[in-house]
């Protein structure tokens, strides 16, 4: 967990950039609760003042943004903290999953350490609008971990939550087919 947090702790001092402005800082829908029905029936951009449509369906992103905004207001550090916590969570699940698959704590620790500090994770951890990437990864990996542990109902819940964070989670099903072969 320290390896996941320490290299990225400076993100707590970062501000909003790019999509963060429209999705959070300037978003009137975060100032007035749009309602649960709207959150679960809207695409990503219809919950902003950006005049475009999208095929991105990420209702849990809006619930997370709304919750953080309600607690802390438009403070970038709070949104960055969520990304940092999600990244640390994914690192823990990488350790657990690798240990389950490889049956070796050293390999699991090394895998988690490499995953934690790999430079490819800079953008999702540092960019608030990438929260869905981290959250979907967490629930996708948790779902797969519980599938490997033969707890199918928890695996299904992980898959469902991953889908509500990011549509890329649909790749969970082919992963199970490949794993079973």
Short mmCIF file of N, CA and C in Angstrom, two decimals:
data_model
loop_
_atom_site.label_atom_id
_atom_site.label_comp_id
_atom_site.label_asym_id
_atom_site.label_seq_id
_atom_site.Cartn_x
_atom_site.Cartn_y
_atom_site.Cartn_z
N UNK A 1 0.84 -1.20 0.00
CA UNK A 1 0.00 0.00 0.00
C UNK A 1 0.88 1.25 0.00
N UNK A 2 1.94 1.22 0.78
CA UNK A 2 2.85 2.38 0.79
C UNK A 2 3.47 2.61 -0.58
N UNK A 3 3.81 1.51 -1.26
CA UNK A 3 4.39 1.63 -2.59
C UNK A 3 3.38 2.21 -3.58
N UNK A 4 2.09 2.02 -3.32
CA UNK A 4 1.06 2.57 -4.19
C UNK A 4 0.81 4.03 -3.89
N UNK A 5 0.97 4.43 -2.63
CA UNK A 5 0.61 5.78 -2.22
C UNK A 5 1.78 6.75 -2.29
N UNK A 6 2.92 6.37 -1.77
CA UNK A 6 4.05 7.31 -1.67
C UNK A 6 4.48 7.93 -3.00
N UNK A 7 4.61 7.16 -4.08
CA UNK A 7 5.05 7.81 -5.32
C UNK A 7 4.03 8.81 -5.88
N UNK A 8 2.79 8.69 -5.45
CA UNK A 8 1.72 9.51 -6.02
C UNK A 8 1.13 10.51 -5.03
N UNK A 9 1.63 10.58 -3.83
CA UNK A 9 1.02 11.43 -2.81
C UNK A 9 0.97 12.90 -3.22
N UNK A 10 1.89 13.34 -4.07
CA UNK A 10 1.88 14.74 -4.50
C UNK A 10 0.65 15.10 -5.31
N UNK A 11 -0.10 14.10 -5.82
CA UNK A 11 -1.31 14.43 -6.58
C UNK A 11 -2.33 15.17 -5.72
N UNK A 12 -2.21 15.02 -4.40
CA UNK A 12 -3.14 15.72 -3.51
C UNK A 12 -3.00 17.24 -3.60
N UNK A 13 -1.90 17.70 -4.18
CA UNK A 13 -1.68 19.14 -4.35
C UNK A 13 -2.07 19.62 -5.75
N UNK A 14 -2.45 18.71 -6.62
CA UNK A 14 -2.79 19.06 -8.00
C UNK A 14 -4.19 19.68 -8.05
N UNK A 15 -4.44 20.42 -9.11
CA UNK A 15 -5.74 21.03 -9.33
C UNK A 15 -6.56 20.25 -10.33
N UNK A 16 -7.55 20.91 -10.87
CA UNK A 16 -8.39 20.32 -11.92
C UNK A 16 -7.76 20.58 -13.28
N UNK A 17 -7.87 19.61 -14.20
CA UNK A 17 -7.38 19.78 -15.57
C UNK A 17 -8.39 19.16 -16.54
N UNK A 18 -8.35 19.59 -17.78
CA UNK A 18 -9.12 19.03 -18.88
C UNK A 18 -10.57 18.75 -18.50
N UNK A 19 -11.00 17.49 -18.58
CA UNK A 19 -12.39 17.12 -18.32
C UNK A 19 -12.82 17.40 -16.88
N UNK A 20 -11.87 17.51 -15.98
CA UNK A 20 -12.21 17.78 -14.57
C UNK A 20 -13.02 19.06 -14.43
N UNK A 21 -12.72 20.06 -15.26
CA UNK A 21 -13.42 21.34 -15.17
C UNK A 21 -14.91 21.15 -15.46
N UNK A 22 -15.22 20.50 -16.58
CA UNK A 22 -16.63 20.32 -16.96
C UNK A 22 -17.34 19.31 -16.07
N UNK A 23 -16.64 18.25 -15.69
CA UNK A 23 -17.29 17.20 -14.91
C UNK A 23 -17.44 17.55 -13.43
N UNK A 24 -16.56 18.39 -12.91
CA UNK A 24 -16.60 18.66 -11.47
C UNK A 24 -16.66 20.15 -11.17
N UNK A 25 -15.59 20.86 -11.48
CA UNK A 25 -15.45 22.25 -11.04
C UNK A 25 -16.60 23.16 -11.51
N UNK A 26 -16.98 23.06 -12.77
CA UNK A 26 -18.01 23.93 -13.34
C UNK A 26 -19.35 23.22 -13.52
N UNK A 27 -19.53 22.07 -12.90
CA UNK A 27 -20.72 21.25 -13.14
C UNK A 27 -21.86 21.63 -12.19
N UNK A 28 -22.93 22.23 -12.72
CA UNK A 28 -24.05 22.62 -11.85
C UNK A 28 -24.79 21.41 -11.26
N UNK A 29 -24.69 20.27 -11.91
CA UNK A 29 -25.39 19.07 -11.42
C UNK A 29 -24.78 18.54 -10.13
N UNK A 30 -23.55 18.90 -9.83
CA UNK A 30 -22.96 18.49 -8.57
C UNK A 30 -23.37 19.43 -7.44
N UNK A 31 -23.85 20.60 -7.80
CA UNK A 31 -24.30 21.56 -6.78
C UNK A 31 -25.75 21.32 -6.36
N UNK A 32 -26.51 20.72 -7.25
CA UNK A 32 -27.90 20.37 -6.97
C UNK A 32 -28.07 18.91 -7.38
N UNK A 33 -28.43 18.06 -6.43
CA UNK A 33 -28.54 16.63 -6.68
C UNK A 33 -29.52 16.37 -7.83
N UNK A 34 -29.05 15.68 -8.90
CA UNK A 34 -29.91 15.46 -10.06
C UNK A 34 -30.91 14.33 -9.87
N UNK A 35 -30.74 13.54 -8.81
CA UNK A 35 -31.64 12.41 -8.58
C UNK A 35 -31.05 11.11 -9.06
N UNK A 36 -31.35 10.06 -8.33
CA UNK A 36 -30.77 8.74 -8.62
C UNK A 36 -31.23 8.23 -9.99
N UNK A 37 -32.46 8.50 -10.38
CA UNK A 37 -32.95 8.04 -11.68
C UNK A 37 -32.14 8.67 -12.81
N UNK A 38 -31.85 9.95 -12.68
CA UNK A 38 -31.08 10.64 -13.73
C UNK A 38 -29.65 10.11 -13.78
N UNK A 39 -29.07 9.84 -12.63
CA UNK A 39 -27.70 9.32 -12.58
C UNK A 39 -27.62 7.99 -13.32
N UNK A 40 -28.63 7.13 -13.14
CA UNK A 40 -28.59 5.80 -13.75
C UNK A 40 -29.22 5.73 -15.14
N UNK A 41 -29.71 6.86 -15.64
CA UNK A 41 -30.30 6.85 -16.98
C UNK A 41 -29.63 7.84 -17.93
N UNK A 42 -28.46 8.33 -17.54
CA UNK A 42 -27.79 9.35 -18.35
C UNK A 42 -26.42 8.88 -18.81
N UNK A 43 -25.98 9.44 -19.92
CA UNK A 43 -24.61 9.19 -20.34
C UNK A 43 -23.70 10.18 -19.60
N UNK A 44 -22.41 10.00 -19.76
CA UNK A 44 -21.44 10.79 -19.00
C UNK A 44 -21.62 12.29 -19.19
N UNK A 45 -21.77 12.74 -20.42
CA UNK A 45 -21.79 14.19 -20.66
C UNK A 45 -23.13 14.84 -20.43
N UNK A 46 -24.21 14.07 -20.39
CA UNK A 46 -25.52 14.70 -20.16
C UNK A 46 -25.67 15.17 -18.72
N UNK A 47 -24.75 14.78 -17.85
CA UNK A 47 -24.77 15.23 -16.46
C UNK A 47 -23.86 16.46 -16.29
N UNK A 48 -23.54 17.12 -17.40
CA UNK A 48 -22.73 18.34 -17.37
C UNK A 48 -23.40 19.37 -18.27
N UNK A 49 -22.79 20.52 -18.41
CA UNK A 49 -23.28 21.53 -19.34
C UNK A 49 -22.61 21.42 -20.71
N UNK A 50 -21.81 20.39 -20.92
CA UNK A 50 -21.17 20.18 -22.21
C UNK A 50 -22.23 19.71 -23.19
N UNK A 51 -22.29 20.35 -24.35
CA UNK A 51 -23.32 20.06 -25.34
C UNK A 51 -22.84 18.96 -26.29
N UNK A 52 -22.89 17.75 -25.82
CA UNK A 52 -22.51 16.60 -26.64
C UNK A 52 -23.18 15.36 -26.06
N UNK A 53 -23.22 14.32 -26.85
CA UNK A 53 -23.73 13.05 -26.34
C UNK A 53 -22.60 12.04 -26.36
N UNK A 54 -22.82 10.97 -25.67
CA UNK A 54 -21.76 9.98 -25.51
C UNK A 54 -22.37 8.61 -25.33
N UNK A 55 -21.61 7.60 -25.62
CA UNK A 55 -22.05 6.23 -25.33
C UNK A 55 -21.40 5.71 -24.04
N UNK A 56 -20.81 6.60 -23.27
CA UNK A 56 -20.21 6.22 -22.00
C UNK A 56 -21.28 6.19 -20.92
N UNK A 57 -21.40 5.06 -20.25
CA UNK A 57 -22.37 4.89 -19.17
C UNK A 57 -21.59 4.60 -17.89
N UNK A 58 -21.54 5.58 -16.99
CA UNK A 58 -20.72 5.47 -15.78
C UNK A 58 -21.43 6.07 -14.57
N UNK A 59 -22.55 5.48 -14.17
CA UNK A 59 -23.32 6.08 -13.07
C UNK A 59 -22.58 6.10 -11.74
N UNK A 60 -21.74 5.13 -11.46
CA UNK A 60 -21.04 5.14 -10.18
C UNK A 60 -20.02 6.28 -10.11
N UNK A 61 -19.53 6.70 -11.26
CA UNK A 61 -18.65 7.87 -11.29
C UNK A 61 -19.42 9.08 -10.76
N UNK A 62 -20.66 9.25 -11.24
CA UNK A 62 -21.45 10.40 -10.81
C UNK A 62 -21.82 10.31 -9.34
N UNK A 63 -22.10 9.10 -8.86
CA UNK A 63 -22.39 8.97 -7.43
C UNK A 63 -21.17 9.33 -6.59
N UNK A 64 -20.00 8.87 -7.02
CA UNK A 64 -18.76 9.20 -6.29
C UNK A 64 -18.48 10.69 -6.34
N UNK A 65 -18.57 11.28 -7.52
CA UNK A 65 -18.33 12.72 -7.64
C UNK A 65 -19.32 13.51 -6.78
N UNK A 66 -20.58 13.10 -6.82
CA UNK A 66 -21.60 13.81 -6.04
C UNK A 66 -21.34 13.69 -4.55
N UNK A 67 -20.95 12.50 -4.10
CA UNK A 67 -20.65 12.30 -2.69
C UNK A 67 -19.47 13.13 -2.23
N UNK A 68 -18.41 13.14 -3.01
CA UNK A 68 -17.23 13.92 -2.64
C UNK A 68 -17.56 15.41 -2.66
N UNK A 69 -18.28 15.83 -3.68
CA UNK A 69 -18.65 17.25 -3.78
C UNK A 69 -19.52 17.65 -2.60
N UNK A 70 -20.46 16.79 -2.21
CA UNK A 70 -21.34 17.10 -1.08
C UNK A 70 -20.55 17.23 0.22
N UNK A 71 -19.53 16.40 0.38
CA UNK A 71 -18.73 16.43 1.61
C UNK A 71 -17.69 17.54 1.64
N UNK A 72 -17.04 17.78 0.51
CA UNK A 72 -15.88 18.68 0.49
C UNK A 72 -16.01 19.87 -0.45
N UNK A 73 -17.03 19.89 -1.28
CA UNK A 73 -17.14 20.96 -2.27
C UNK A 73 -16.16 20.73 -3.41
N UNK A 74 -15.90 21.76 -4.20
CA UNK A 74 -15.02 21.59 -5.36
C UNK A 74 -13.53 21.66 -4.99
N UNK A 75 -13.13 20.85 -4.06
CA UNK A 75 -11.73 20.80 -3.62
C UNK A 75 -11.02 19.67 -4.37
N UNK A 76 -10.08 20.00 -5.24
CA UNK A 76 -9.41 18.97 -6.04
C UNK A 76 -8.76 17.87 -5.19
N UNK A 77 -8.20 18.22 -4.03
CA UNK A 77 -7.49 17.22 -3.23
C UNK A 77 -8.41 16.06 -2.85
N UNK A 78 -9.69 16.34 -2.60
CA UNK A 78 -10.61 15.28 -2.19
C UNK A 78 -10.84 14.29 -3.34
N UNK A 79 -10.95 14.79 -4.54
CA UNK A 79 -11.14 13.92 -5.70
C UNK A 79 -9.85 13.15 -6.01
N UNK A 80 -8.71 13.82 -5.85
CA UNK A 80 -7.43 13.13 -6.04
C UNK A 80 -7.24 12.04 -4.97
N UNK A 81 -7.71 12.30 -3.77
CA UNK A 81 -7.60 11.30 -2.70
C UNK A 81 -8.36 10.04 -3.06
N UNK A 82 -9.53 10.20 -3.66
CA UNK A 82 -10.29 9.02 -4.10
C UNK A 82 -9.45 8.19 -5.08
N UNK A 83 -8.82 8.84 -6.04
CA UNK A 83 -7.99 8.10 -7.00
C UNK A 83 -6.83 7.40 -6.32
N UNK A 84 -6.24 8.05 -5.37
CA UNK A 84 -5.13 7.45 -4.63
C UNK A 84 -5.58 6.22 -3.85
N UNK A 85 -6.72 6.32 -3.21
CA UNK A 85 -7.26 5.19 -2.45
C UNK A 85 -7.64 4.05 -3.39
N UNK A 86 -8.25 4.38 -4.52
CA UNK A 86 -8.60 3.34 -5.49
C UNK A 86 -7.36 2.63 -6.02
N UNK A 87 -6.32 3.40 -6.33
CA UNK A 87 -5.07 2.80 -6.81
C UNK A 87 -4.50 1.85 -5.75
N UNK A 88 -4.47 2.27 -4.50
CA UNK A 88 -3.98 1.40 -3.42
C UNK A 88 -4.83 0.15 -3.31
N UNK A 89 -6.13 0.29 -3.48
CA UNK A 89 -7.02 -0.87 -3.44
C UNK A 89 -6.73 -1.86 -4.56
N UNK A 90 -6.49 -1.35 -5.75
CA UNK A 90 -6.16 -2.24 -6.87
C UNK A 90 -4.85 -2.98 -6.59
N UNK A 91 -3.88 -2.29 -6.02
CA UNK A 91 -2.60 -2.92 -5.70
C UNK A 91 -2.80 -4.07 -4.71
N UNK A 92 -3.64 -3.85 -3.72
CA UNK A 92 -3.93 -4.92 -2.74
C UNK A 92 -4.57 -6.12 -3.44
N UNK A 93 -5.51 -5.86 -4.33
CA UNK A 93 -6.17 -6.96 -5.03
C UNK A 93 -5.20 -7.66 -5.98
N UNK A 94 -4.29 -6.93 -6.60
CA UNK A 94 -3.27 -7.56 -7.44
C UNK A 94 -2.44 -8.52 -6.59
N UNK A 95 -2.08 -8.10 -5.40
CA UNK A 95 -1.34 -8.99 -4.49
C UNK A 95 -2.16 -10.24 -4.17
N UNK A 96 -3.41 -10.06 -3.76
CA UNK A 96 -4.25 -11.20 -3.38
C UNK A 96 -4.50 -12.14 -4.55
N UNK A 97 -4.78 -11.58 -5.70
CA UNK A 97 -5.06 -12.39 -6.88
C UNK A 97 -3.81 -13.16 -7.32
N UNK A 98 -2.68 -12.48 -7.34
CA UNK A 98 -1.43 -13.16 -7.73
C UNK A 98 -1.08 -14.25 -6.74
N UNK A 99 -1.27 -13.99 -5.46
CA UNK A 99 -1.00 -15.02 -4.44
C UNK A 99 -1.92 -16.20 -4.63
N UNK A 100 -3.18 -15.95 -4.95
CA UNK A 100 -4.14 -17.03 -5.17
C UNK A 100 -3.76 -17.86 -6.40
N UNK A 101 -3.34 -17.19 -7.46
CA UNK A 101 -3.01 -17.90 -8.70
C UNK A 101 -1.65 -18.59 -8.65
N UNK A 102 -0.66 -17.93 -8.06
CA UNK A 102 0.71 -18.43 -8.08
C UNK A 102 1.10 -19.21 -6.82
N UNK A 103 0.33 -19.02 -5.76
CA UNK A 103 0.61 -19.70 -4.47
C UNK A 103 2.01 -19.39 -3.94
N UNK A 104 2.43 -18.13 -4.13
CA UNK A 104 3.76 -17.72 -3.69
C UNK A 104 3.70 -16.26 -3.25
N UNK A 105 3.94 -16.01 -1.97
CA UNK A 105 3.87 -14.65 -1.44
C UNK A 105 4.92 -13.72 -2.05
N UNK A 106 6.09 -14.26 -2.37
CA UNK A 106 7.14 -13.42 -2.95
C UNK A 106 6.76 -12.93 -4.34
N UNK A 107 6.23 -13.82 -5.14
CA UNK A 107 5.80 -13.44 -6.49
C UNK A 107 4.65 -12.45 -6.40
N UNK A 108 3.74 -12.69 -5.46
CA UNK A 108 2.60 -11.78 -5.29
C UNK A 108 3.07 -10.40 -4.84
N UNK A 109 4.01 -10.36 -3.91
CA UNK A 109 4.52 -9.07 -3.42
C UNK A 109 5.25 -8.32 -4.53
N UNK A 110 6.07 -9.03 -5.30
CA UNK A 110 6.80 -8.40 -6.39
C UNK A 110 5.83 -7.89 -7.46
N UNK A 111 4.82 -8.69 -7.78
CA UNK A 111 3.81 -8.27 -8.77
C UNK A 111 3.09 -7.02 -8.31
N UNK A 112 2.66 -7.01 -7.05
CA UNK A 112 1.96 -5.85 -6.52
C UNK A 112 2.86 -4.62 -6.49
N UNK A 113 4.11 -4.81 -6.12
CA UNK A 113 5.06 -3.70 -6.08
C UNK A 113 5.28 -3.12 -7.47
N UNK A 114 5.49 -3.98 -8.45
CA UNK A 114 5.68 -3.50 -9.83
C UNK A 114 4.42 -2.80 -10.35
N UNK A 115 3.28 -3.37 -10.03
CA UNK A 115 2.03 -2.74 -10.44
C UNK A 115 1.87 -1.37 -9.77
N UNK A 116 2.21 -1.29 -8.50
CA UNK A 116 2.03 -0.06 -7.73
C UNK A 116 2.83 1.10 -8.30
N UNK A 117 4.05 0.85 -8.71
CA UNK A 117 4.95 1.93 -9.11
C UNK A 117 5.12 2.07 -10.63
N UNK A 118 4.45 1.24 -11.38
CA UNK A 118 4.62 1.30 -12.83
C UNK A 118 4.16 2.66 -13.37
N UNK A 119 4.97 3.27 -14.24
CA UNK A 119 4.64 4.61 -14.75
C UNK A 119 3.34 4.70 -15.54
N UNK A 120 2.84 3.59 -16.03
CA UNK A 120 1.59 3.64 -16.79
C UNK A 120 0.42 4.10 -15.92
N UNK A 121 0.58 4.03 -14.61
CA UNK A 121 -0.51 4.41 -13.69
C UNK A 121 -0.51 5.89 -13.32
N UNK A 122 0.45 6.64 -13.80
CA UNK A 122 0.52 8.06 -13.45
C UNK A 122 -0.75 8.79 -13.89
N UNK A 123 -1.15 8.62 -15.14
CA UNK A 123 -2.31 9.35 -15.63
C UNK A 123 -3.59 9.02 -14.87
N UNK A 124 -3.95 7.74 -14.69
CA UNK A 124 -5.20 7.47 -13.96
C UNK A 124 -5.17 7.95 -12.51
N UNK A 125 -4.02 7.90 -11.86
CA UNK A 125 -3.96 8.34 -10.47
C UNK A 125 -3.96 9.86 -10.39
N UNK A 126 -3.31 10.53 -11.31
CA UNK A 126 -3.17 11.99 -11.24
C UNK A 126 -4.35 12.75 -11.87
N UNK A 127 -5.10 12.13 -12.74
CA UNK A 127 -6.16 12.82 -13.46
C UNK A 127 -7.51 12.40 -12.89
N UNK A 128 -8.22 13.32 -12.31
CA UNK A 128 -9.49 13.01 -11.64
C UNK A 128 -10.48 12.34 -12.59
N UNK A 129 -10.56 12.80 -13.83
CA UNK A 129 -11.51 12.22 -14.78
C UNK A 129 -11.23 10.75 -15.07
N UNK A 130 -10.10 10.24 -14.64
CA UNK A 130 -9.77 8.82 -14.83
C UNK A 130 -10.23 7.96 -13.65
N UNK A 131 -10.98 8.52 -12.73
CA UNK A 131 -11.51 7.75 -11.61
C UNK A 131 -12.19 6.46 -12.06
N UNK A 132 -13.03 6.49 -13.12
CA UNK A 132 -13.66 5.25 -13.55
C UNK A 132 -12.67 4.15 -13.93
N UNK A 133 -11.52 4.54 -14.48
CA UNK A 133 -10.50 3.56 -14.84
C UNK A 133 -10.01 2.79 -13.61
N UNK A 134 -9.73 3.53 -12.56
CA UNK A 134 -9.24 2.91 -11.33
C UNK A 134 -10.32 2.09 -10.64
N UNK A 135 -11.53 2.64 -10.56
CA UNK A 135 -12.61 1.94 -9.87
C UNK A 135 -13.04 0.68 -10.62
N UNK A 136 -13.14 0.79 -11.94
CA UNK A 136 -13.49 -0.41 -12.71
C UNK A 136 -12.41 -1.47 -12.56
N UNK A 137 -11.15 -1.05 -12.54
CA UNK A 137 -10.05 -2.00 -12.35
C UNK A 137 -10.14 -2.69 -10.99
N UNK A 138 -10.49 -1.94 -9.97
CA UNK A 138 -10.63 -2.52 -8.64
C UNK A 138 -11.72 -3.58 -8.61
N UNK A 139 -12.89 -3.26 -9.09
CA UNK A 139 -14.00 -4.21 -9.03
C UNK A 139 -13.85 -5.35 -10.03
N UNK A 140 -13.25 -5.08 -11.17
CA UNK A 140 -12.95 -6.13 -12.14
C UNK A 140 -12.00 -7.15 -11.52
N UNK A 141 -10.91 -6.66 -10.92
CA UNK A 141 -9.93 -7.55 -10.29
C UNK A 141 -10.53 -8.28 -9.10
N UNK A 142 -11.34 -7.58 -8.31
CA UNK A 142 -12.01 -8.25 -7.19
C UNK A 142 -12.95 -9.34 -7.69
N UNK A 143 -13.70 -9.04 -8.73
CA UNK A 143 -14.59 -10.05 -9.31
C UNK A 143 -13.82 -11.28 -9.76
N UNK A 144 -12.71 -11.05 -10.44
CA UNK A 144 -11.91 -12.18 -10.91
C UNK A 144 -11.29 -12.94 -9.74
N UNK A 145 -10.84 -12.22 -8.73
CA UNK A 145 -10.29 -12.87 -7.53
C UNK A 145 -11.33 -13.81 -6.91
N UNK A 146 -12.55 -13.34 -6.77
CA UNK A 146 -13.57 -14.20 -6.16
C UNK A 146 -14.04 -15.30 -7.09
N UNK A 147 -13.93 -15.09 -8.40
CA UNK A 147 -14.20 -16.18 -9.33
C UNK A 147 -13.16 -17.29 -9.16
N UNK A 148 -11.90 -16.91 -9.08
CA UNK A 148 -10.81 -17.88 -8.88
C UNK A 148 -10.98 -18.59 -7.55
N UNK A 149 -11.48 -17.88 -6.54
CA UNK A 149 -11.71 -18.46 -5.21
C UNK A 149 -13.00 -19.27 -5.15
N UNK A 150 -13.71 -19.35 -6.28
CA UNK A 150 -14.95 -20.11 -6.40
C UNK A 150 -16.07 -19.55 -5.52
N UNK A 151 -16.20 -18.24 -5.55
CA UNK A 151 -17.32 -17.55 -4.88
C UNK A 151 -18.05 -16.77 -5.98
N UNK A 152 -18.84 -17.50 -6.80
CA UNK A 152 -19.40 -16.90 -8.01
C UNK A 152 -20.33 -15.71 -7.77
N UNK A 153 -21.09 -15.71 -6.71
CA UNK A 153 -22.02 -14.59 -6.51
C UNK A 153 -21.26 -13.30 -6.20
N UNK A 154 -20.13 -13.39 -5.49
CA UNK A 154 -19.32 -12.20 -5.23
C UNK A 154 -18.61 -11.78 -6.51
N UNK A 155 -18.18 -12.76 -7.29
CA UNK A 155 -17.56 -12.46 -8.58
C UNK A 155 -18.54 -11.71 -9.48
N UNK A 156 -19.78 -12.15 -9.49
CA UNK A 156 -20.81 -11.50 -10.28
C UNK A 156 -21.06 -10.07 -9.80
N UNK A 157 -21.05 -9.87 -8.49
CA UNK A 157 -21.20 -8.51 -7.94
C UNK A 157 -20.04 -7.62 -8.36
N UNK A 158 -18.82 -8.15 -8.31
CA UNK A 158 -17.66 -7.39 -8.75
C UNK A 158 -17.78 -7.00 -10.21
N UNK A 159 -18.21 -7.94 -11.03
CA UNK A 159 -18.41 -7.68 -12.46
C UNK A 159 -19.47 -6.60 -12.66
N UNK A 160 -20.58 -6.71 -11.96
CA UNK A 160 -21.65 -5.73 -12.09
C UNK A 160 -21.21 -4.34 -11.68
N UNK A 161 -20.49 -4.24 -10.57
CA UNK A 161 -19.99 -2.94 -10.12
C UNK A 161 -18.97 -2.37 -11.11
N UNK A 162 -18.11 -3.23 -11.63
CA UNK A 162 -17.13 -2.78 -12.62
C UNK A 162 -17.84 -2.21 -13.85
N UNK A 163 -18.93 -2.87 -14.29
CA UNK A 163 -19.69 -2.38 -15.44
C UNK A 163 -20.31 -1.01 -15.18
N UNK A 164 -20.72 -0.76 -13.94
CA UNK A 164 -21.32 0.53 -13.61
C UNK A 164 -20.29 1.64 -13.47
N UNK A 165 -19.01 1.26 -13.41
CA UNK A 165 -17.93 2.26 -13.39
C UNK A 165 -17.43 2.55 -14.79
N UNK A 166 -17.31 1.49 -15.61
CA UNK A 166 -16.78 1.70 -16.96
C UNK A 166 -17.19 0.52 -17.84
N UNK A 167 -17.62 0.86 -19.03
CA UNK A 167 -18.14 -0.14 -19.95
C UNK A 167 -17.10 -1.16 -20.39
N UNK A 168 -15.82 -0.87 -20.26
CA UNK A 168 -14.76 -1.82 -20.62
C UNK A 168 -14.80 -3.09 -19.79
N UNK A 169 -15.54 -3.06 -18.70
CA UNK A 169 -15.63 -4.24 -17.83
C UNK A 169 -16.29 -5.42 -18.52
N UNK A 170 -16.90 -5.19 -19.66
CA UNK A 170 -17.52 -6.30 -20.40
C UNK A 170 -16.48 -7.36 -20.75
N UNK A 171 -15.21 -7.00 -20.74
CA UNK A 171 -14.14 -7.96 -21.04
C UNK A 171 -13.97 -9.00 -19.92
N UNK A 172 -14.69 -8.84 -18.85
CA UNK A 172 -14.65 -9.82 -17.76
C UNK A 172 -15.08 -11.20 -18.25
N UNK A 173 -16.11 -11.23 -19.06
CA UNK A 173 -16.64 -12.52 -19.54
C UNK A 173 -15.64 -13.28 -20.40
N UNK A 174 -15.01 -12.65 -21.40
CA UNK A 174 -13.97 -13.37 -22.13
C UNK A 174 -12.79 -13.80 -21.24
N UNK A 175 -12.48 -13.00 -20.23
CA UNK A 175 -11.41 -13.39 -19.30
C UNK A 175 -11.74 -14.71 -18.62
N UNK A 176 -12.98 -14.88 -18.21
CA UNK A 176 -13.38 -16.13 -17.56
C UNK A 176 -13.26 -17.31 -18.52
N UNK A 177 -13.62 -17.09 -19.78
CA UNK A 177 -13.50 -18.17 -20.77
C UNK A 177 -12.03 -18.55 -20.94
N UNK A 178 -11.16 -17.57 -21.07
CA UNK A 178 -9.72 -17.83 -21.23
C UNK A 178 -9.18 -18.51 -19.99
N UNK A 179 -9.59 -18.05 -18.81
CA UNK A 179 -9.12 -18.65 -17.57
C UNK A 179 -9.53 -20.12 -17.47
N UNK A 180 -10.72 -20.43 -17.88
CA UNK A 180 -11.22 -21.81 -17.77
C UNK A 180 -10.59 -22.75 -18.80
N UNK A 181 -10.01 -22.20 -19.87
CA UNK A 181 -9.37 -23.05 -20.88
C UNK A 181 -8.07 -23.49 -20.42
#
